[in-house]
PDB file of C-alpha atoms and ligand atoms in Angstrom:
ATOM      1  CA  UNK W   1       4.566 -13.260   2.775  1.00 87.00           C
ATOM      2  CA  UNK W   2       2.188 -13.784   5.689  1.00 93.00           C
ATOM      3  CA  UNK W   3      -1.538 -13.176   5.619  1.00 96.00           C
ATOM      4  CA  UNK W   4      -3.135 -10.614   7.927  1.00 98.00           C
ATOM      5  CA  UNK W   5      -6.805 -10.681   8.914  1.00 97.00           C
ATOM      6  CA  UNK W   6      -9.192  -8.008  10.144  1.00 98.00           C
ATOM      7  CA  UNK W   7     -12.908  -8.057  10.914  1.00 98.00           C
ATOM      8  CA  UNK W   8     -14.023  -8.005   7.269  1.00 98.00           C
ATOM      9  CA  UNK W   9     -10.830  -8.483   5.276  1.00 98.00           C
ATOM     10  CA  UNK W  10      -8.066 -10.881   4.432  1.00 98.00           C
ATOM     11  CA  UNK W  11      -4.734  -9.432   3.324  1.00 98.00           C
ATOM     12  CA  UNK W  12      -2.899 -12.108   1.408  1.00 97.00           C
ATOM     13  CA  UNK W  13      -0.035 -12.512  -1.064  1.00 96.00           C
ATOM     14  CA  UNK W  14      -0.854 -11.766  -4.686  1.00 97.00           C
ATOM     15  CA  UNK W  15      -1.542 -14.792  -6.879  1.00 97.00           C
ATOM     16  CA  UNK W  16      -1.172 -15.209 -10.637  1.00 97.00           C
ATOM     17  CA  UNK W  17      -4.976 -15.464 -10.938  1.00 97.00           C
ATOM     18  CA  UNK W  18      -5.250 -11.900  -9.592  1.00 97.00           C
ATOM     19  CA  UNK W  19      -3.596 -10.428 -12.700  1.00 97.00           C
ATOM     20  CA  UNK W  20      -6.823  -9.221 -14.328  1.00 96.00           C
ATOM     21  CA  UNK W  21      -7.916  -7.513 -11.124  1.00 97.00           C
ATOM     22  CA  UNK W  22      -4.512  -5.892 -10.580  1.00 96.00           C
ATOM     23  CA  UNK W  23      -4.458  -4.635 -14.152  1.00 95.00           C
ATOM     24  CA  UNK W  24      -7.955  -3.214 -13.748  1.00 94.00           C
ATOM     25  CA  UNK W  25      -6.911  -1.595 -10.461  1.00 94.00           C
ATOM     26  CA  UNK W  26      -3.659  -0.075 -11.640  1.00 89.00           C
ATOM     27  CA  UNK W  27      -4.060   0.668 -15.349  1.00 83.00           C
ATOM     28  CA  UNK W  28      -4.937   4.246 -16.067  1.00 61.00           C
ATOM     29  CA  UNK W  29      -3.724   5.177 -12.612  1.00 59.00           C
ATOM     30  CA  UNK W  30      -0.686   7.177 -11.642  1.00 47.00           C
ATOM     31  CA  UNK W  31      -0.271   4.850  -8.707  1.00 51.00           C
ATOM     32  CA  UNK W  32       2.009   1.961  -9.472  1.00 47.00           C
ATOM     33  CA  UNK W  33       2.513  -1.096  -7.346  1.00 46.00           C
ATOM     34  CA  UNK W  34       6.221  -1.180  -6.753  1.00 43.00           C
ATOM     35  CA  UNK W  35       8.335  -3.760  -5.069  1.00 40.00           C
ATOM     36  CA  UNK W  36      11.861  -2.476  -4.926  1.00 40.00           C
ATOM     37  CA  UNK W  37      12.355  -2.430  -8.661  1.00 40.00           C
ATOM     38  CA  UNK W  38      12.016   0.791 -10.629  1.00 47.00           C
ATOM     39  CA  UNK W  39       8.271   1.418 -10.910  1.00 53.00           C
ATOM     40  CA  UNK W  40       6.807   1.131 -14.390  1.00 58.00           C
ATOM     41  CA  UNK W  41       3.350   1.876 -15.685  1.00 71.00           C
ATOM     42  CA  UNK W  42       1.099  -1.174 -15.823  1.00 84.00           C
ATOM     43  CA  UNK W  43      -0.514  -1.484 -19.246  1.00 88.00           C
ATOM     44  CA  UNK W  44      -0.993  -5.156 -19.991  1.00 93.00           C
ATOM     45  CA  UNK W  45      -1.890  -8.408 -18.238  1.00 94.00           C
ATOM     46  CA  UNK W  46       1.716  -9.432 -18.757  1.00 94.00           C
ATOM     47  CA  UNK W  47       2.827  -6.326 -16.816  1.00 92.00           C
ATOM     48  CA  UNK W  48       0.389  -7.215 -14.040  1.00 94.00           C
ATOM     49  CA  UNK W  49       1.675 -10.784 -13.863  1.00 95.00           C
ATOM     50  CA  UNK W  50       5.279  -9.579 -13.727  1.00 94.00           C
ATOM     51  CA  UNK W  51       4.337  -7.191 -10.931  1.00 92.00           C
ATOM     52  CA  UNK W  52       2.573  -9.976  -9.027  1.00 95.00           C
ATOM     53  CA  UNK W  53       5.667 -12.146  -9.222  1.00 95.00           C
ATOM     54  CA  UNK W  54       7.878  -9.318  -7.937  1.00 92.00           C
ATOM     55  CA  UNK W  55       5.458  -8.595  -5.113  1.00 91.00           C
ATOM     56  CA  UNK W  56       5.212 -12.249  -4.163  1.00 90.00           C
ATOM     57  CA  UNK W  57       9.001 -12.420  -3.985  1.00 89.00           C
ATOM     58  CA  UNK W  58       9.098  -9.946  -1.115  1.00 88.00           C
ATOM     59  CA  UNK W  59      10.291 -11.991   1.811  1.00 89.00           C
ATOM     60  CA  UNK W  60      10.568  -9.804   4.875  1.00 93.00           C
ATOM     61  CA  UNK W  61       9.324 -10.235   8.441  1.00 94.00           C
ATOM     62  CA  UNK W  62       7.535  -6.871   8.423  1.00 95.00           C
ATOM     63  CA  UNK W  63       7.292  -5.362   4.921  1.00 95.00           C
ATOM     64  CA  UNK W  64       4.964  -6.541   2.217  1.00 95.00           C
ATOM     65  CA  UNK W  65       2.489  -5.752  -0.504  1.00 95.00           C
ATOM     66  CA  UNK W  66      -0.815  -7.524  -0.008  1.00 97.00           C
ATOM     67  CA  UNK W  67      -3.949  -8.122  -2.009  1.00 97.00           C
ATOM     68  CA  UNK W  68      -6.993  -7.037  -0.009  1.00 98.00           C
ATOM     69  CA  UNK W  69      -9.922  -9.486  -0.241  1.00 98.00           C
ATOM     70  CA  UNK W  70     -13.292  -9.554   1.470  1.00 98.00           C
ATOM     71  CA  UNK W  71     -14.493 -12.563   3.468  1.00 93.00           C
ATOM     72  CA  UNK W  72     -16.117 -14.059   0.364  1.00 95.00           C
ATOM     73  CA  UNK W  73     -12.855 -13.753  -1.560  1.00 96.00           C
ATOM     74  CA  UNK W  74     -13.673 -10.687  -3.646  1.00 97.00           C
ATOM     75  CA  UNK W  75     -10.579  -8.607  -4.339  1.00 98.00           C
ATOM     76  CA  UNK W  76     -10.973  -4.938  -3.462  1.00 98.00           C
ATOM     77  CA  UNK W  77      -7.491  -3.390  -3.505  1.00 97.00           C
ATOM     78  CA  UNK W  78      -3.908  -3.469  -2.416  1.00 96.00           C
ATOM     79  CA  UNK W  79      -1.968  -2.412   0.646  1.00 97.00           C
ATOM     80  CA  UNK W  80       1.767  -1.877   0.847  1.00 96.00           C
ATOM     81  CA  UNK W  81       4.227  -1.395   3.663  1.00 96.00           C
ATOM     82  CA  UNK W  82       7.694  -0.809   2.227  1.00 93.00           C
ATOM     83  CA  UNK W  83      10.796   1.355   2.649  1.00 90.00           C
ATOM     84  CA  UNK W  84      10.485   4.572   0.677  1.00 88.00           C
ATOM     85  CA  UNK W  85      12.607   4.646  -2.482  1.00 75.00           C
ATOM     86  CA  UNK W  86      15.408   4.899  -3.203  1.00 61.00           C
ATOM     87  CA  UNK W  87      16.209   1.614  -1.637  1.00 49.00           C
ATOM     88  CA  UNK W  88      18.577  -1.153  -2.569  1.00 45.00           C
ATOM     89  CA  UNK W  89      16.612  -3.403  -4.866  1.00 47.00           C
ATOM     90  CA  UNK W  90      15.144  -6.371  -3.001  1.00 45.00           C
ATOM     91  CA  UNK W  91      17.454  -5.793  -0.026  1.00 49.00           C
ATOM     92  CA  UNK W  92      15.229  -3.183   1.664  1.00 49.00           C
ATOM     93  CA  UNK W  93      18.312  -1.708   3.261  1.00 48.00           C
ATOM     94  CA  UNK W  94      18.510   1.662   1.516  1.00 50.00           C
ATOM     95  CA  UNK W  95      16.200   3.701   3.731  1.00 57.00           C
ATOM     96  CA  UNK W  96      15.034   3.891   7.321  1.00 79.00           C
ATOM     97  CA  UNK W  97      11.779   5.519   6.262  1.00 92.00           C
ATOM     98  CA  UNK W  98       8.932   3.075   5.778  1.00 95.00           C
ATOM     99  CA  UNK W  99       5.685   4.049   4.083  1.00 96.00           C
ATOM    100  CA  UNK W 100       2.224   2.635   4.056  1.00 97.00           C
ATOM    101  CA  UNK W 101       0.122   2.947   0.915  1.00 97.00           C
ATOM    102  CA  UNK W 102      -3.316   1.878  -0.258  1.00 97.00           C
ATOM    103  CA  UNK W 103      -5.340   1.587  -3.396  1.00 96.00           C
ATOM    104  CA  UNK W 104      -8.958   0.481  -3.368  1.00 97.00           C
ATOM    105  CA  UNK W 105     -10.868  -0.303  -6.554  1.00 96.00           C
ATOM    106  CA  UNK W 106     -13.396   2.453  -7.348  1.00 95.00           C
ATOM    107  CA  UNK W 107     -16.239  -0.090  -7.011  1.00 94.00           C
ATOM    108  CA  UNK W 108     -15.204  -0.832  -3.423  1.00 97.00           C
ATOM    109  CA  UNK W 109     -14.529   2.663  -2.056  1.00 97.00           C
ATOM    110  CA  UNK W 110     -16.606   4.309   0.641  1.00 98.00           C
ATOM    111  CA  UNK W 111     -16.825   1.167   2.771  1.00 98.00           C
ATOM    112  CA  UNK W 112     -13.851   1.677   5.066  1.00 98.00           C
ATOM    113  CA  UNK W 113     -11.746  -1.033   3.448  1.00 98.00           C
ATOM    114  CA  UNK W 114      -8.567   1.056   3.039  1.00 98.00           C
ATOM    115  CA  UNK W 115      -8.650   2.202   6.645  1.00 98.00           C
ATOM    116  CA  UNK W 116      -9.451  -1.278   7.981  1.00 98.00           C
ATOM    117  CA  UNK W 117      -6.693  -2.937   5.931  1.00 98.00           C
ATOM    118  CA  UNK W 118      -4.110  -0.294   6.852  1.00 98.00           C
ATOM    119  CA  UNK W 119      -5.048  -0.457  10.524  1.00 98.00           C
ATOM    120  CA  UNK W 120      -4.523  -4.234  10.507  1.00 98.00           C
ATOM    121  CA  UNK W 121      -1.117  -3.896   8.825  1.00 98.00           C
ATOM    122  CA  UNK W 122      -0.018  -1.139  11.211  1.00 98.00           C
ATOM    123  CA  UNK W 123      -0.969  -3.230  14.246  1.00 98.00           C
ATOM    124  CA  UNK W 124       0.881  -6.212  12.827  1.00 98.00           C
ATOM    125  CA  UNK W 125       3.989  -4.158  11.959  1.00 98.00           C
ATOM    126  CA  UNK W 126       4.157  -2.335  15.295  1.00 98.00           C
ATOM    127  CA  UNK W 127       3.691  -5.674  17.022  1.00 97.00           C
ATOM    128  CA  UNK W 128       6.760  -6.882  15.155  1.00 96.00           C
ATOM    129  CA  UNK W 129       8.820  -3.918  16.331  1.00 96.00           C
ATOM    130  CA  UNK W 130       8.563  -1.379  13.511  1.00 96.00           C
ATOM    131  CA  UNK W 131       9.213   1.996  15.193  1.00 96.00           C
ATOM    132  CA  UNK W 132       7.567   4.415  12.739  1.00 96.00           C
ATOM    133  CA  UNK W 133       5.454   4.494   9.576  1.00 97.00           C
ATOM    134  CA  UNK W 134       4.973   7.354   7.119  1.00 97.00           C
ATOM    135  CA  UNK W 135       2.317   8.037   4.506  1.00 97.00           C
ATOM    136  CA  UNK W 136       3.328  10.197   1.547  1.00 95.00           C
ATOM    137  CA  UNK W 137       0.306  11.792  -0.129  1.00 96.00           C
ATOM    138  CA  UNK W 138      -0.066  14.193  -3.027  1.00 95.00           C
ATOM    139  CA  UNK W 139      -1.259  17.592  -1.753  1.00 96.00           C
ATOM    140  CA  UNK W 140      -4.651  17.295  -3.480  1.00 96.00           C
ATOM    141  CA  UNK W 141      -5.255  13.654  -2.567  1.00 96.00           C
ATOM    142  CA  UNK W 142      -7.826  14.405   0.085  1.00 97.00           C
ATOM    143  CA  UNK W 143      -9.258  10.865   0.062  1.00 97.00           C
ATOM    144  CA  UNK W 144      -5.882   9.445   1.017  1.00 97.00           C
ATOM    145  CA  UNK W 145      -5.294  12.139   3.634  1.00 98.00           C
ATOM    146  CA  UNK W 146      -8.682  11.271   5.119  1.00 98.00           C
ATOM    147  CA  UNK W 147      -7.511   7.655   5.452  1.00 98.00           C
ATOM    148  CA  UNK W 148      -4.398   8.915   7.277  1.00 98.00           C
ATOM    149  CA  UNK W 149      -6.548  10.888   9.700  1.00 98.00           C
ATOM    150  CA  UNK W 150      -8.909   7.961  10.294  1.00 98.00           C
ATOM    151  CA  UNK W 151      -5.823   5.912  11.168  1.00 98.00           C
ATOM    152  CA  UNK W 152      -4.794   8.519  13.739  1.00 98.00           C
ATOM    153  CA  UNK W 153      -1.692   9.516  11.787  1.00 98.00           C
ATOM    154  CA  UNK W 154      -0.093  12.867  12.586  1.00 98.00           C
ATOM    155  CA  UNK W 155       0.136  15.441   9.786  1.00 98.00           C
ATOM    156  CA  UNK W 156       3.753  16.585   9.467  1.00 97.00           C
ATOM    157  CA  UNK W 157       3.112  19.095   6.683  1.00 97.00           C
ATOM    158  CA  UNK W 158       4.572  19.434   3.217  1.00 97.00           C
ATOM    159  CA  UNK W 159       7.889  17.965   2.191  1.00 93.00           C
ATOM    160  CA  UNK W 160       9.964  17.535  -0.956  1.00 89.00           C
ATOM    161  CA  UNK W 161      11.990  14.762   0.612  1.00 87.00           C
ATOM    162  CA  UNK W 162      10.384  11.882  -1.280  1.00 88.00           C
ATOM    163  CA  UNK W 163       9.655  11.097  -4.925  1.00 85.00           C
ATOM    164  CA  UNK W 164      11.159  14.394  -6.173  1.00 82.00           C
ATOM    165  CA  UNK W 165       7.934  16.273  -5.629  1.00 88.00           C
ATOM    166  CA  UNK W 166       5.863  18.086  -3.009  1.00 92.00           C
ATOM    167  CA  UNK W 167       3.866  15.783  -0.732  1.00 94.00           C
ATOM    168  CA  UNK W 168       1.808  16.005   2.425  1.00 97.00           C
ATOM    169  CA  UNK W 169       3.489  13.744   4.951  1.00 97.00           C
ATOM    170  CA  UNK W 170       1.806  11.795   7.748  1.00 98.00           C
ATOM    171  CA  UNK W 171       3.384   9.798  10.548  1.00 98.00           C
ATOM    172  CA  UNK W 172       2.254   7.019  12.856  1.00 98.00           C
ATOM    173  CA  UNK W 173       4.173   5.791  15.878  1.00 97.00           C
ATOM    174  CA  UNK W 174       3.304   2.735  17.973  1.00 96.00           C
ATOM    175  CA  UNK W 175       0.799   3.589  20.714  1.00 90.00           C
TER     176      UNK W 175
HETATM  177  C1  COA T 201      -7.409   6.680  -0.998  1.00 67.30           C
HETATM  178  C2  COA T 201      -8.491   5.601  -1.089  1.00 67.30           C
HETATM  179  C3  COA T 201      -7.903   4.236  -0.779  1.00 67.30           C
HETATM  180  C4  COA T 201      -9.594   5.928  -0.051  1.00 67.30           C
HETATM  181  O1  COA T 201     -10.654   4.976  -0.167  1.00 67.30           O
HETATM  182  P1  COA T 201     -11.936   5.103   0.771  1.00 67.30           P
HETATM  183  O2  COA T 201     -12.811   3.950   0.475  1.00 67.30           O
HETATM  184  O3  COA T 201     -12.506   6.481   0.643  1.00 67.30           O
HETATM  185  O4  COA T 201     -11.308   5.034   2.234  1.00 67.30           O
HETATM  186  P2  COA T 201     -11.771   4.235   3.518  1.00 67.30           P
HETATM  187  O5  COA T 201     -11.492   2.803   3.354  1.00 67.30           O
HETATM  188  O6  COA T 201     -11.130   4.899   4.672  1.00 67.30           O
HETATM  189  O7  COA T 201     -13.341   4.418   3.546  1.00 67.30           O
HETATM  190  C5  COA T 201     -13.905   5.525   4.213  1.00 67.30           C
HETATM  191  C6  COA T 201     -15.315   5.768   3.741  1.00 67.30           C
HETATM  192  O8  COA T 201     -16.073   4.560   3.908  1.00 67.30           O
HETATM  193  C7  COA T 201     -17.248   4.863   4.691  1.00 67.30           C
HETATM  194  N1  COA T 201     -17.693   3.624   5.351  1.00 67.30           N
HETATM  195  C8  COA T 201     -18.789   2.912   4.991  1.00 67.30           C
HETATM  196  N2  COA T 201     -18.895   1.812   5.737  1.00 67.30           N
HETATM  197  C9  COA T 201     -17.852   1.835   6.611  1.00 67.30           C
HETATM  198  C10 COA T 201     -17.457   0.956   7.650  1.00 67.30           C
HETATM  199  N3  COA T 201     -18.127  -0.165   7.938  1.00 67.30           N
HETATM  200  N4  COA T 201     -16.331   1.282   8.346  1.00 67.30           N
HETATM  201  C11 COA T 201     -15.636   2.388   8.074  1.00 67.30           C
HETATM  202  N5  COA T 201     -15.990   3.275   7.084  1.00 67.30           N
HETATM  203  C12 COA T 201     -17.098   2.986   6.374  1.00 67.30           C
HETATM  204  C13 COA T 201     -16.823   6.015   5.549  1.00 67.30           C
HETATM  205  O9  COA T 201     -17.893   6.736   6.058  1.00 67.30           O
HETATM  206  C14 COA T 201     -16.012   6.830   4.539  1.00 67.30           C
HETATM  207  O10 COA T 201     -16.897   7.468   3.649  1.00 67.30           O
HETATM  208  P3  COA T 201     -16.780   9.056   3.318  1.00 67.30           P
HETATM  209  O11 COA T 201     -15.477   9.210   2.585  1.00 67.30           O
HETATM  210  O12 COA T 201     -17.963   9.296   2.468  1.00 67.30           O
HETATM  211  O13 COA T 201     -16.778   9.742   4.631  1.00 67.30           O
HETATM  212  C15 COA T 201      -9.140   5.569  -2.501  1.00 67.30           C
HETATM  213  O14 COA T 201      -9.674   6.829  -2.787  1.00 67.30           O
HETATM  214  C16 COA T 201      -8.144   5.188  -3.584  1.00 67.30           C
HETATM  215  O15 COA T 201      -7.833   4.016  -3.787  1.00 67.30           O
HETATM  216  N6  COA T 201      -7.615   6.206  -4.309  1.00 67.30           N
HETATM  217  C17 COA T 201      -6.672   5.951  -5.393  1.00 67.30           C
HETATM  218  C18 COA T 201      -5.336   5.472  -4.887  1.00 67.30           C
HETATM  219  C19 COA T 201      -4.636   6.485  -3.997  1.00 67.30           C
HETATM  220  O16 COA T 201      -4.767   7.678  -4.174  1.00 67.30           O
HETATM  221  N7  COA T 201      -3.864   5.948  -3.074  1.00 67.30           N
HETATM  222  C20 COA T 201      -3.107   6.742  -2.142  1.00 67.30           C
HETATM  223  C21 COA T 201      -1.776   7.149  -2.654  1.00 67.30           C
HETATM  224  S1  COA T 201      -0.982   8.206  -1.422  1.00 67.30           S
END
């Protein structure tokens, strides 16, 4: 998986040494870092390591799941760009709908990192020919919807099309 840089951030592949951070980020959260396999709740360091190895195995010219680090190497979150499930495991051929998703550690929120990381990934993906990106947000996830708006995504309203539940959908097309 390639690295992507922005003014303040480096988006890079997950490494085994990141397991403690990933566990801290994801445990106790409903948000699960998925990679084409059936998502499972992350409870232990072993789960985090297994997730890291799945994420690192993603080999695709556009899609990915990156660790977000600051210039001094501090990890602050994760950023994913992947087809929306259900998709054929590891083949990424099961859906034409691609979503972007973000998770920033509570200690690092309120600094624009999610928006900056997502903006860098969107530019990179559109530059590589991706025609459309969606963001699927829970109706009461106003922080995530604010990120969508900062990114200039268009609100498409509520849908039950994804994840068997009601979501607020956002769309971004190349400019
Ligand atoms: C959604 C989530 C990533 C948003 O994080 P965030 O830090 O609020 O989002 P941003 O990176 O866009 O940061 C924007 C904030 O940083 C502030 N900021 C500070 N310095 C900044 C800078 N240099 N540049 C830009 N914004 C800056 C902005 O003013 C804004 O603050 P405000 O919310 O008080 O107005 C975070 O709440 C999260 O991880 N939630 C849990 C996971 C989740 O729900 N994921 C989405 C699933 S759909």
